[in-house]
PDB file of C-alpha atoms in Angstrom:
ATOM      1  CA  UNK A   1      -1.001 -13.855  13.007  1.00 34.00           C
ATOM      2  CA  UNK A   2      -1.930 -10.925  10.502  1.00 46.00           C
ATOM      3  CA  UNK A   3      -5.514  -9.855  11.428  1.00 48.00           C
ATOM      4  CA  UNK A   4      -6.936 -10.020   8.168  1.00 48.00           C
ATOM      5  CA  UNK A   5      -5.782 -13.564   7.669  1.00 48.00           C
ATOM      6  CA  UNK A   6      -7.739 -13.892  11.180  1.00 48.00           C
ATOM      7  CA  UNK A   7     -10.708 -12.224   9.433  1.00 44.00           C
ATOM      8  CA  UNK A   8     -10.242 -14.523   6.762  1.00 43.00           C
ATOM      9  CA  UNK A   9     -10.260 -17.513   8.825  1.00 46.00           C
ATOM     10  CA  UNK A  10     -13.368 -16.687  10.015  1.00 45.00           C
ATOM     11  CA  UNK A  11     -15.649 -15.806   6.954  1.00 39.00           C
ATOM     12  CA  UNK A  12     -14.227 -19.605   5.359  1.00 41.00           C
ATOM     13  CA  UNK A  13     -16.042 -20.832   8.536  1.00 44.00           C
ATOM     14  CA  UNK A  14     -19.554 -19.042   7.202  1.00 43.00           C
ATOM     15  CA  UNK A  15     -19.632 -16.735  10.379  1.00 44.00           C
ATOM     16  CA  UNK A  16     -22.084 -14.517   8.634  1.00 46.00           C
ATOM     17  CA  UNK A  17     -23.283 -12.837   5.302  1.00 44.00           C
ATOM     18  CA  UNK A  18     -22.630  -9.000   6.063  1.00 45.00           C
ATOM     19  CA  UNK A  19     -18.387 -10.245   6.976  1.00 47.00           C
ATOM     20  CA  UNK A  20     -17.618 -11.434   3.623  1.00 49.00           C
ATOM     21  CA  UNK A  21     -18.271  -7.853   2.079  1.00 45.00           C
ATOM     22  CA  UNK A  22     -15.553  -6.137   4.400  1.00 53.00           C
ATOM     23  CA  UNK A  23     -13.398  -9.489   4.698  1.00 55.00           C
ATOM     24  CA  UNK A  24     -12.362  -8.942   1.057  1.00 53.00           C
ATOM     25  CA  UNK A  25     -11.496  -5.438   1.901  1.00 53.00           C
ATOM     26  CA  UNK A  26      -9.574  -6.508   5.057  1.00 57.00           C
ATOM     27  CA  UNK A  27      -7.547  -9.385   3.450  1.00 53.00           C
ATOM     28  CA  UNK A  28      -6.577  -7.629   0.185  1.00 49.00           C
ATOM     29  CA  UNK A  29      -3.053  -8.636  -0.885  1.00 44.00           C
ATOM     30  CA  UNK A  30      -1.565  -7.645  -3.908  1.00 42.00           C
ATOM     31  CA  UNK A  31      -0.854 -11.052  -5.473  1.00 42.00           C
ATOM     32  CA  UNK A  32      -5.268 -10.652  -5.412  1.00 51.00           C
ATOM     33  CA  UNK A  33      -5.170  -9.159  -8.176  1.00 57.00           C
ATOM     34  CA  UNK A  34      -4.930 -10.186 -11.898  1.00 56.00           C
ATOM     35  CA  UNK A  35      -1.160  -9.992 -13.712  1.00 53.00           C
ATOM     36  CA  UNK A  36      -1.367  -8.787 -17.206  1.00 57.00           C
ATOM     37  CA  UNK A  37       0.964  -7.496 -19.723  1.00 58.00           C
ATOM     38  CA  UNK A  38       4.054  -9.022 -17.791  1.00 57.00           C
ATOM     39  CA  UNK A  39       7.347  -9.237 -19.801  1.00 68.00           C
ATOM     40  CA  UNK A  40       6.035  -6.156 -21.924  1.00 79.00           C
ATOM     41  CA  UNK A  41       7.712  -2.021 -21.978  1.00 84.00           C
ATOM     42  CA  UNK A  42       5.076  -0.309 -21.088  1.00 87.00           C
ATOM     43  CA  UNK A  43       4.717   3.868 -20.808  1.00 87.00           C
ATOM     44  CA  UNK A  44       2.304   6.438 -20.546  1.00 87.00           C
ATOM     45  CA  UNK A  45       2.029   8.573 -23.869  1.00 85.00           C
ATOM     46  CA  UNK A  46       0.644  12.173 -23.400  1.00 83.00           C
ATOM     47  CA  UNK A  47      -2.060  12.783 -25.577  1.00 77.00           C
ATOM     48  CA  UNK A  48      -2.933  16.584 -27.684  1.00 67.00           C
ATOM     49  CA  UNK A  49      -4.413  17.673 -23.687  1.00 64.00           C
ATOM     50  CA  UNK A  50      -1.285  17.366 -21.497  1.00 60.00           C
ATOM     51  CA  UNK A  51      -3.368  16.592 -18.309  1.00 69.00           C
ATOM     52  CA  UNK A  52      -4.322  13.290 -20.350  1.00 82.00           C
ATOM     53  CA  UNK A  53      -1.958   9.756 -20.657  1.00 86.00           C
ATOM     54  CA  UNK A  54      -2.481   6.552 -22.229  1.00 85.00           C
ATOM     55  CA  UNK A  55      -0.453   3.403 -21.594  1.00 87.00           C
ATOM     56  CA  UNK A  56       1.156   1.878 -24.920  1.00 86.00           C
ATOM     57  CA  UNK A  57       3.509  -0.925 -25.100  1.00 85.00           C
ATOM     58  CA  UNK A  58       6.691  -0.371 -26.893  1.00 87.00           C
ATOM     59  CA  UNK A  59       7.359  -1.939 -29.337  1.00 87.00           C
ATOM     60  CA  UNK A  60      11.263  -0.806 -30.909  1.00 86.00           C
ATOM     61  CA  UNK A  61      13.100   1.842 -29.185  1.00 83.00           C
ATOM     62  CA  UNK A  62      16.393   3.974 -29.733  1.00 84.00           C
ATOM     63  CA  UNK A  63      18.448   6.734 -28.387  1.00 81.00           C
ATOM     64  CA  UNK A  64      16.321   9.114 -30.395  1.00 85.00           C
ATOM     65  CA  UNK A  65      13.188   7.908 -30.574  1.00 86.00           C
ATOM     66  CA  UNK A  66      10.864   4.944 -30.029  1.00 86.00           C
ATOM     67  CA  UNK A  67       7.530   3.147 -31.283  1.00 87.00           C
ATOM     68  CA  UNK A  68       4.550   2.597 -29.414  1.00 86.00           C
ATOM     69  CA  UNK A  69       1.308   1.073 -29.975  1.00 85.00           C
ATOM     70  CA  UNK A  70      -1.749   2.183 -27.485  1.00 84.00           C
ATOM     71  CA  UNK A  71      -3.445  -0.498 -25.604  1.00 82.00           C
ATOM     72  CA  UNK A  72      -6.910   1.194 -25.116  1.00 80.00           C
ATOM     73  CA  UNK A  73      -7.265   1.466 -29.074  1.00 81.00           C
ATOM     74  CA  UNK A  74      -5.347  -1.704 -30.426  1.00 78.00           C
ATOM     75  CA  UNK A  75      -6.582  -0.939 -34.016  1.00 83.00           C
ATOM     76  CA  UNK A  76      -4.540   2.485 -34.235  1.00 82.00           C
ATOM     77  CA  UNK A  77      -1.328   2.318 -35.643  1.00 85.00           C
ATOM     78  CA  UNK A  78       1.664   2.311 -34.075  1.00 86.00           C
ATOM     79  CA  UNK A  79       3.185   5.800 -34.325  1.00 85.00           C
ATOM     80  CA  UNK A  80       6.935   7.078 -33.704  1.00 84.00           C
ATOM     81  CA  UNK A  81       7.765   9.205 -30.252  1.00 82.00           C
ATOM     82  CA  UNK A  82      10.845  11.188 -29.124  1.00 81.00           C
ATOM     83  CA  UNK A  83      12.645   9.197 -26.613  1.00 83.00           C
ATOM     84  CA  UNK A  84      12.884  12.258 -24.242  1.00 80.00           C
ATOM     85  CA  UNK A  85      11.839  13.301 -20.419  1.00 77.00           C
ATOM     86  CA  UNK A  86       9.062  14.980 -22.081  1.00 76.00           C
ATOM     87  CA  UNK A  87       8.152  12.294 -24.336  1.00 78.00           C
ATOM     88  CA  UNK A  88       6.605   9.523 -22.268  1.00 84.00           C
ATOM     89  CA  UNK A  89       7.012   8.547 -18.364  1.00 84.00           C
ATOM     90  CA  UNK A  90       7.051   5.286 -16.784  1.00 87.00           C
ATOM     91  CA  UNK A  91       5.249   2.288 -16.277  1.00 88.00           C
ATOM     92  CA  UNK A  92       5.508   0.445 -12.994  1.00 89.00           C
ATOM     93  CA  UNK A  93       5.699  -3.115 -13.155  1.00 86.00           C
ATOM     94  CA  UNK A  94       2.463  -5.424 -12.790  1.00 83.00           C
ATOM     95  CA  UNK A  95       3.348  -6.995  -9.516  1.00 83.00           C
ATOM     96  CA  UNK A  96       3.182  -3.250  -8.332  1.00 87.00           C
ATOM     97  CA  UNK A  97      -0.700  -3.141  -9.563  1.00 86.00           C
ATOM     98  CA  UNK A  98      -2.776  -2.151  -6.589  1.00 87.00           C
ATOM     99  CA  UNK A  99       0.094  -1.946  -3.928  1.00 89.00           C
ATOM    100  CA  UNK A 100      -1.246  -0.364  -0.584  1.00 90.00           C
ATOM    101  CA  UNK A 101       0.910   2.214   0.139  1.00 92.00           C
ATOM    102  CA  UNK A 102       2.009   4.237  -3.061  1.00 93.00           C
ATOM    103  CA  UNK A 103       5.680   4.981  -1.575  1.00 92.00           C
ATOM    104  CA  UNK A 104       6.771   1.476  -2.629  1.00 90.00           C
ATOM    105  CA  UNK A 105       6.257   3.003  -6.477  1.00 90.00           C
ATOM    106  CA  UNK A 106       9.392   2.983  -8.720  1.00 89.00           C
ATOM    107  CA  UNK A 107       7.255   5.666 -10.951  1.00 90.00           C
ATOM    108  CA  UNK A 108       5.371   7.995  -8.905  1.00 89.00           C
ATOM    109  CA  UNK A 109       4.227   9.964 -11.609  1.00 90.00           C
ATOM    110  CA  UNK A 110       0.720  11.436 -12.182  1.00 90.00           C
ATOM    111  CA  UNK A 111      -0.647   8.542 -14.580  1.00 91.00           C
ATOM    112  CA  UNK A 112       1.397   5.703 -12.136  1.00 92.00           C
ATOM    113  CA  UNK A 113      -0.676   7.244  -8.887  1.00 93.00           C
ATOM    114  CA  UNK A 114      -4.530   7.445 -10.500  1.00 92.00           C
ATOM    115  CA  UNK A 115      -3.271   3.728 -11.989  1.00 92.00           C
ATOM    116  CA  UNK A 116      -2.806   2.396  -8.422  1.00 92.00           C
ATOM    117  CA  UNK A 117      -5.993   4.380  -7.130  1.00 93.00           C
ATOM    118  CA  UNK A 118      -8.134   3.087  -9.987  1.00 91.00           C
ATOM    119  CA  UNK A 119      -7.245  -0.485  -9.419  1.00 89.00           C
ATOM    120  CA  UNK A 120      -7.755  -0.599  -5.832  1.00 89.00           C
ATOM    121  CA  UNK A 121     -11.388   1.783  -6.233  1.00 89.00           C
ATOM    122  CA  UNK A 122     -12.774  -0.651  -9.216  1.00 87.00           C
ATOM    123  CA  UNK A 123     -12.547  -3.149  -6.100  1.00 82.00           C
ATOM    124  CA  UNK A 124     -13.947  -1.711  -3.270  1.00 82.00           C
ATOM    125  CA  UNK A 125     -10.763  -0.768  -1.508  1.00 87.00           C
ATOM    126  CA  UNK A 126     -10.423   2.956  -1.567  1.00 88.00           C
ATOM    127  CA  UNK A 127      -8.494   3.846   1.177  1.00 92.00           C
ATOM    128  CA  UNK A 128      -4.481   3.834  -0.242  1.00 93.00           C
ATOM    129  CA  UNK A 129      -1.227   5.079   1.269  1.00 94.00           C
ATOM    130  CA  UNK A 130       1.151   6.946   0.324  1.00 93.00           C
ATOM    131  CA  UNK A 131       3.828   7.593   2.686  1.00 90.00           C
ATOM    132  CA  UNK A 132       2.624   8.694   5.974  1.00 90.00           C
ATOM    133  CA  UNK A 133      -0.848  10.240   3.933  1.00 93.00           C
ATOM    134  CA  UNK A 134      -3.542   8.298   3.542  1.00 95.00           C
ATOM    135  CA  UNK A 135      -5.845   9.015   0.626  1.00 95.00           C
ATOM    136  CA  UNK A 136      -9.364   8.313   0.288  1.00 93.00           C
ATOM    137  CA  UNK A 137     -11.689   8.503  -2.587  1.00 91.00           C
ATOM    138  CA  UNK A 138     -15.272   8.619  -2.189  1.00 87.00           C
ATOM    139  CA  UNK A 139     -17.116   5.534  -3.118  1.00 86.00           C
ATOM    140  CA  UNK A 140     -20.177   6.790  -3.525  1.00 84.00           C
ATOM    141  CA  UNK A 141     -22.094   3.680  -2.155  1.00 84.00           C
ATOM    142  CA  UNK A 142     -22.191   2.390   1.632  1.00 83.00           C
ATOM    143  CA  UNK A 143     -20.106  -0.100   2.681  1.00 82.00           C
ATOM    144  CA  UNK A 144     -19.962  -2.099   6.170  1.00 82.00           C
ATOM    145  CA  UNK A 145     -16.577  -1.157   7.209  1.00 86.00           C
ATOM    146  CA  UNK A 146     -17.452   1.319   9.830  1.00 88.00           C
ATOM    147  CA  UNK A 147     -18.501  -1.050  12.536  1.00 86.00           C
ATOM    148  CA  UNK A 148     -17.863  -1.994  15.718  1.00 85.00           C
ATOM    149  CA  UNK A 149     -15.951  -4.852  15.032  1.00 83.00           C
ATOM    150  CA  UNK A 150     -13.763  -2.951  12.391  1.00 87.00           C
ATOM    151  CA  UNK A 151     -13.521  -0.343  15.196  1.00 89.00           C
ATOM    152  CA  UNK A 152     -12.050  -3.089  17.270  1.00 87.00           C
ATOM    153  CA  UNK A 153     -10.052  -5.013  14.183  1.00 86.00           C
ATOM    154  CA  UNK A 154      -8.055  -1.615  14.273  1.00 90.00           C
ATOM    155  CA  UNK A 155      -7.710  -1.596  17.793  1.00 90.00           C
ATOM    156  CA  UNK A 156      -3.920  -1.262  19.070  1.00 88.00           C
ATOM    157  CA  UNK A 157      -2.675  -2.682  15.565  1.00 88.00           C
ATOM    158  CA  UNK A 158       0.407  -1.705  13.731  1.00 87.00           C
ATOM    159  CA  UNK A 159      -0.341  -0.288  10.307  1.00 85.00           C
ATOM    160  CA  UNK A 160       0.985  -3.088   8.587  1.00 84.00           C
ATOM    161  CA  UNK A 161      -0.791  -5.556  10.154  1.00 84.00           C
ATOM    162  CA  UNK A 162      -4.200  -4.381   8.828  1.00 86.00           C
ATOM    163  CA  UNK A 163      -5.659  -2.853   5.416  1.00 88.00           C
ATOM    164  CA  UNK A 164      -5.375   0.853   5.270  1.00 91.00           C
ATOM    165  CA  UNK A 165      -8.144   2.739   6.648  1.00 93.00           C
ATOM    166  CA  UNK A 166      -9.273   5.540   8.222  1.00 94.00           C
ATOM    167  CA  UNK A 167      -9.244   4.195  12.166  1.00 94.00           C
ATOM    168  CA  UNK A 168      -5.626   3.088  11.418  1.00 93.00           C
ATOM    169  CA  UNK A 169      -4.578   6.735  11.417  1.00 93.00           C
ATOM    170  CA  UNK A 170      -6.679   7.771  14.349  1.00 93.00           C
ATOM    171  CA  UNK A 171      -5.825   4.854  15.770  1.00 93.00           C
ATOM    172  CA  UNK A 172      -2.062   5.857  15.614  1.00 93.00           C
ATOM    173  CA  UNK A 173      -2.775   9.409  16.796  1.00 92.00           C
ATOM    174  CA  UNK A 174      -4.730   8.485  19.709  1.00 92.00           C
ATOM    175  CA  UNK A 175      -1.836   5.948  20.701  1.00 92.00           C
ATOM    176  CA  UNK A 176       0.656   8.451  20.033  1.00 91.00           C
ATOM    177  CA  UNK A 177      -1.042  11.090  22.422  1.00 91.00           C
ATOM    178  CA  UNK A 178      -1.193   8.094  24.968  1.00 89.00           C
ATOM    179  CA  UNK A 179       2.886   7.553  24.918  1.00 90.00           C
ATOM    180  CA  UNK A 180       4.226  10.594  24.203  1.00 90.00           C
ATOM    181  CA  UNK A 181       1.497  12.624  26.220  1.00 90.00           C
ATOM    182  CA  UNK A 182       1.398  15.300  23.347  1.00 91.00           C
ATOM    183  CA  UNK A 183      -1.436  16.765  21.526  1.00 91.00           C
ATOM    184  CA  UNK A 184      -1.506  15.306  17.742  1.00 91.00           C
ATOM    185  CA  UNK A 185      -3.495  16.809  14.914  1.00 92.00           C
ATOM    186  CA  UNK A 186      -5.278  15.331  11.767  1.00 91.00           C
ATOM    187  CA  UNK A 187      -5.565  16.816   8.305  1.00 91.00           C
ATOM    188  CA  UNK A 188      -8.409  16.565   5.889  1.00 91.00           C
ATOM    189  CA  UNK A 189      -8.706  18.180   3.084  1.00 89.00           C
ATOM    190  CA  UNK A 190     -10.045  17.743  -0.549  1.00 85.00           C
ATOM    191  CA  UNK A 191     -12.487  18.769  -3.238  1.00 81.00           C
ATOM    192  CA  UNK A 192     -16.153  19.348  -2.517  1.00 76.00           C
ATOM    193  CA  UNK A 193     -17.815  15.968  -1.982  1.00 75.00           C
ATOM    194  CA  UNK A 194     -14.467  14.095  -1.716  1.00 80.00           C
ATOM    195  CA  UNK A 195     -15.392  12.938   1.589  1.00 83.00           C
ATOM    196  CA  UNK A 196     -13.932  15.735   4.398  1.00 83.00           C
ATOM    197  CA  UNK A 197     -16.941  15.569   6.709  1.00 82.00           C
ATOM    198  CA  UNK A 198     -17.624  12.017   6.725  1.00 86.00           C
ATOM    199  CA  UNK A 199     -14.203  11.331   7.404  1.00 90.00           C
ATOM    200  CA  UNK A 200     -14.217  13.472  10.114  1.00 87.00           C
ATOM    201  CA  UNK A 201     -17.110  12.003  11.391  1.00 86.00           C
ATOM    202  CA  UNK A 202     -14.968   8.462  11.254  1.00 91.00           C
ATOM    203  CA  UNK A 203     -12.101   9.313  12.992  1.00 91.00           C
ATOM    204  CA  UNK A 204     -14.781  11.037  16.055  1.00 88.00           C
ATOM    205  CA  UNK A 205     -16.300   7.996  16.088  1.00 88.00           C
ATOM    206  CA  UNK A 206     -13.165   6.029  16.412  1.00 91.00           C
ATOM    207  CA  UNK A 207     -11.649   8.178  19.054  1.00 89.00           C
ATOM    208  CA  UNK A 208     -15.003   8.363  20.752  1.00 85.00           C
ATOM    209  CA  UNK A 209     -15.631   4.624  20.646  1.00 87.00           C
ATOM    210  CA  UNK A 210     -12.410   3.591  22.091  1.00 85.00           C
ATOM    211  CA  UNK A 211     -11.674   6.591  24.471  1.00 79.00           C
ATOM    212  CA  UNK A 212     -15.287   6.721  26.056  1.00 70.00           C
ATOM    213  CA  UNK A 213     -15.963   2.656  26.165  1.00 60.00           C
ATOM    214  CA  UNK A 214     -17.138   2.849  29.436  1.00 43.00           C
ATOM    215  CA  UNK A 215     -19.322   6.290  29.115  1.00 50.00           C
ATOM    216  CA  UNK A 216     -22.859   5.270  29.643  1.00 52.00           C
ATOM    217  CA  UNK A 217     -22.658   2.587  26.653  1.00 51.00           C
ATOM    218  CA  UNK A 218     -22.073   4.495  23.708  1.00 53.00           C
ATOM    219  CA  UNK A 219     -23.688   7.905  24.952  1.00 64.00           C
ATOM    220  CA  UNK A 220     -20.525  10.009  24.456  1.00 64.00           C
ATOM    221  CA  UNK A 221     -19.764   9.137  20.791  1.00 62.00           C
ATOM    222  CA  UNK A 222     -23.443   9.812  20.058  1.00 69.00           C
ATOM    223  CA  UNK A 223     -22.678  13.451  21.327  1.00 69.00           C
ATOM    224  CA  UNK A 224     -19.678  13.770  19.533  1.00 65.00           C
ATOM    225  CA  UNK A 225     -21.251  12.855  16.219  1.00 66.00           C
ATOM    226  CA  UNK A 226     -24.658  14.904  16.610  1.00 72.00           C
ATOM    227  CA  UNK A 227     -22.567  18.170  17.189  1.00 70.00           C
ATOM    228  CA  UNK A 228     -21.617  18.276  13.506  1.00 67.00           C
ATOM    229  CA  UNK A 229     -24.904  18.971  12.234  1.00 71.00           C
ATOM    230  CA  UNK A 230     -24.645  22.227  13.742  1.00 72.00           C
ATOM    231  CA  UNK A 231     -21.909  23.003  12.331  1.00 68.00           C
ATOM    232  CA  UNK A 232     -23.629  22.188   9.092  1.00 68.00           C
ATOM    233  CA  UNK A 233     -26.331  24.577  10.367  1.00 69.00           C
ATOM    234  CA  UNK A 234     -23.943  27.866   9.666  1.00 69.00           C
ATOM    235  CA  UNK A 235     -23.747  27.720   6.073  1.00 67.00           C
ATOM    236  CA  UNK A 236     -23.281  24.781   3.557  1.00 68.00           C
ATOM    237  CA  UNK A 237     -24.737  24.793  -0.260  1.00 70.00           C
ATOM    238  CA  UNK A 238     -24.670  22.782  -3.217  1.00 73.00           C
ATOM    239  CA  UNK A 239     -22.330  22.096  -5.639  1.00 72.00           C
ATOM    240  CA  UNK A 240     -21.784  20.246  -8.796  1.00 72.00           C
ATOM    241  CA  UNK A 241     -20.672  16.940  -6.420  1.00 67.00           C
ATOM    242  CA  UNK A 242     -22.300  17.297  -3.435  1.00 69.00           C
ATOM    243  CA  UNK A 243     -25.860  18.231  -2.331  1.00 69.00           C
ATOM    244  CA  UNK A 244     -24.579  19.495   1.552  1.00 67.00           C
ATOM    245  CA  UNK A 245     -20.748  21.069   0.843  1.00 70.00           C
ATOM    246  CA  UNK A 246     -19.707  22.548   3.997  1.00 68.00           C
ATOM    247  CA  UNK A 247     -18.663  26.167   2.802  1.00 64.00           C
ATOM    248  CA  UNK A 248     -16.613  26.865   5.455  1.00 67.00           C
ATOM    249  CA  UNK A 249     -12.952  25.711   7.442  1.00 72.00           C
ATOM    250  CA  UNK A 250     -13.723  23.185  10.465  1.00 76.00           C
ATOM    251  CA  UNK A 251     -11.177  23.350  13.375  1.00 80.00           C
ATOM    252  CA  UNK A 252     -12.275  20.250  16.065  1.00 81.00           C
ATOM    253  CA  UNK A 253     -10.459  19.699  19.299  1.00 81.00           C
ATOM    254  CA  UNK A 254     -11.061  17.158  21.098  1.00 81.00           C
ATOM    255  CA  UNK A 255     -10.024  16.891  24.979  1.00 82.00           C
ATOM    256  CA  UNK A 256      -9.277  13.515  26.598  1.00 81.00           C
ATOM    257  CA  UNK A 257      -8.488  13.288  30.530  1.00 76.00           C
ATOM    258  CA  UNK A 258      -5.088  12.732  31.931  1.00 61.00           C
TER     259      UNK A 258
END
């Protein structure tokens, strides 16, 4: 049985208050959210700043050139475009709105990506794949999906049996080193306040939880995860996005027993 149908199962039965909030997150299917402009030609028009797009429905099109009518400003005119590479790029279809891992995509351009991220973030589910990446965006606002019983949720699970997140990737690394008895090595990396040291502090706190279970109840991922603010203690600042940016590269290696 998928595990967030389990999860869902069990917040219908009223377990508690604080599940529903991360239930949603764990059960999100794609059919959960809302179909709209289906049966319509839809593309992304590049505005005067090239680094900006705009979805507009089409509404006659030729070899040369097609018209186009925006759908964030429906009193605008329609207006004539050349029907080149240049010209527009692609809309993916509705049913494709909010899909989990990006990879399944038909358009994987620019607009198409921050489309699929936007959906999924105005939601509460900001953890997306894409391919064998995962990408996170900060939400800015906690969120109980951190827990123990997430912790365990992810437990042993094939990534497609669960939401992305996080513990799904450490979860696969730490399995990984397990069967193949080789090291295995995580990436993070973004913008200042994207996220990188919290989501380091995650995946140590996954690893640590599931690795040192029977440690003196806990007291080994408590070490893990007080080490970083000494880390912190060599030279972070503030930026424009974050009040504590780590100014510096973080290499963490963490040694298991045989």
């Amino acid at each position: 049985l998928d595990t967030r149908e389990t999860m869902a199962s069990k917040a219908r039965g009223g377990k508690d208050r604080e599940q529903s909030a991360y239930v949603k997150y764990l059960c999100y299917r794609s059919s959960g959210f809302q179909l709209g402009d289906v049966g319509k030609e839809l593309v992304y028009i590049p505005s005067d700043d090239d680094n900006v797009y705009a979805r507009a429905e089409v509404l006659k099109k030729d070899d040369a050139k097609f018209t186009a009518k925006l759908l964030d400003n429906p009193t605008a005119p329609a207006k004539e475009y050349p029907n080149t590479e240049k010209g527009y790029l692609g809309v993916n279809p509705p049913k494709f709105d909010g899909v989990e891992d990006m990879a399944e995509l038909g358009h994987l351009n620019e607009p198409a990506v921050l489309w699929n991220l936007t959906k999924r973030y105005d939601v509460d589910l900001f953890h997306t794949y894409s391919g064998l990446f995962l990408v996170i965006i900060n939400p800015y606002k906690r969120l109980p999906i951190y827990t123990d019983e997430i912790i365990q949720t992810y437990t042993g699970r094939r990534r497609d049996q669960v939401a992305p997140h996080v513990f799904a990737l450490a979860d696969t690394a730490y399995r990984a080193m397990l069967q193949d008895r080789q090291n295995q090595s995580m990436l993070i990396t973004g913008e200042s306040g994207a996220g990188k040291t919290e989501n380091t502090k995650k995946v140590i706190q996954y690893l640590a939880y599931i690795a040192g279970r029977a440690a003196e109840g806990g007291t080994l991922e408590q070490q893990l995860l007080e080490f970083n603010p000494i880390l912190e203690a060599f030279g972070n600042a503030k930026t424009n996005k974050n009040n504590n940016s780590s100014r510096f590269g973080k290499f963490i290696e963490l040694q298991f027993n045989a």
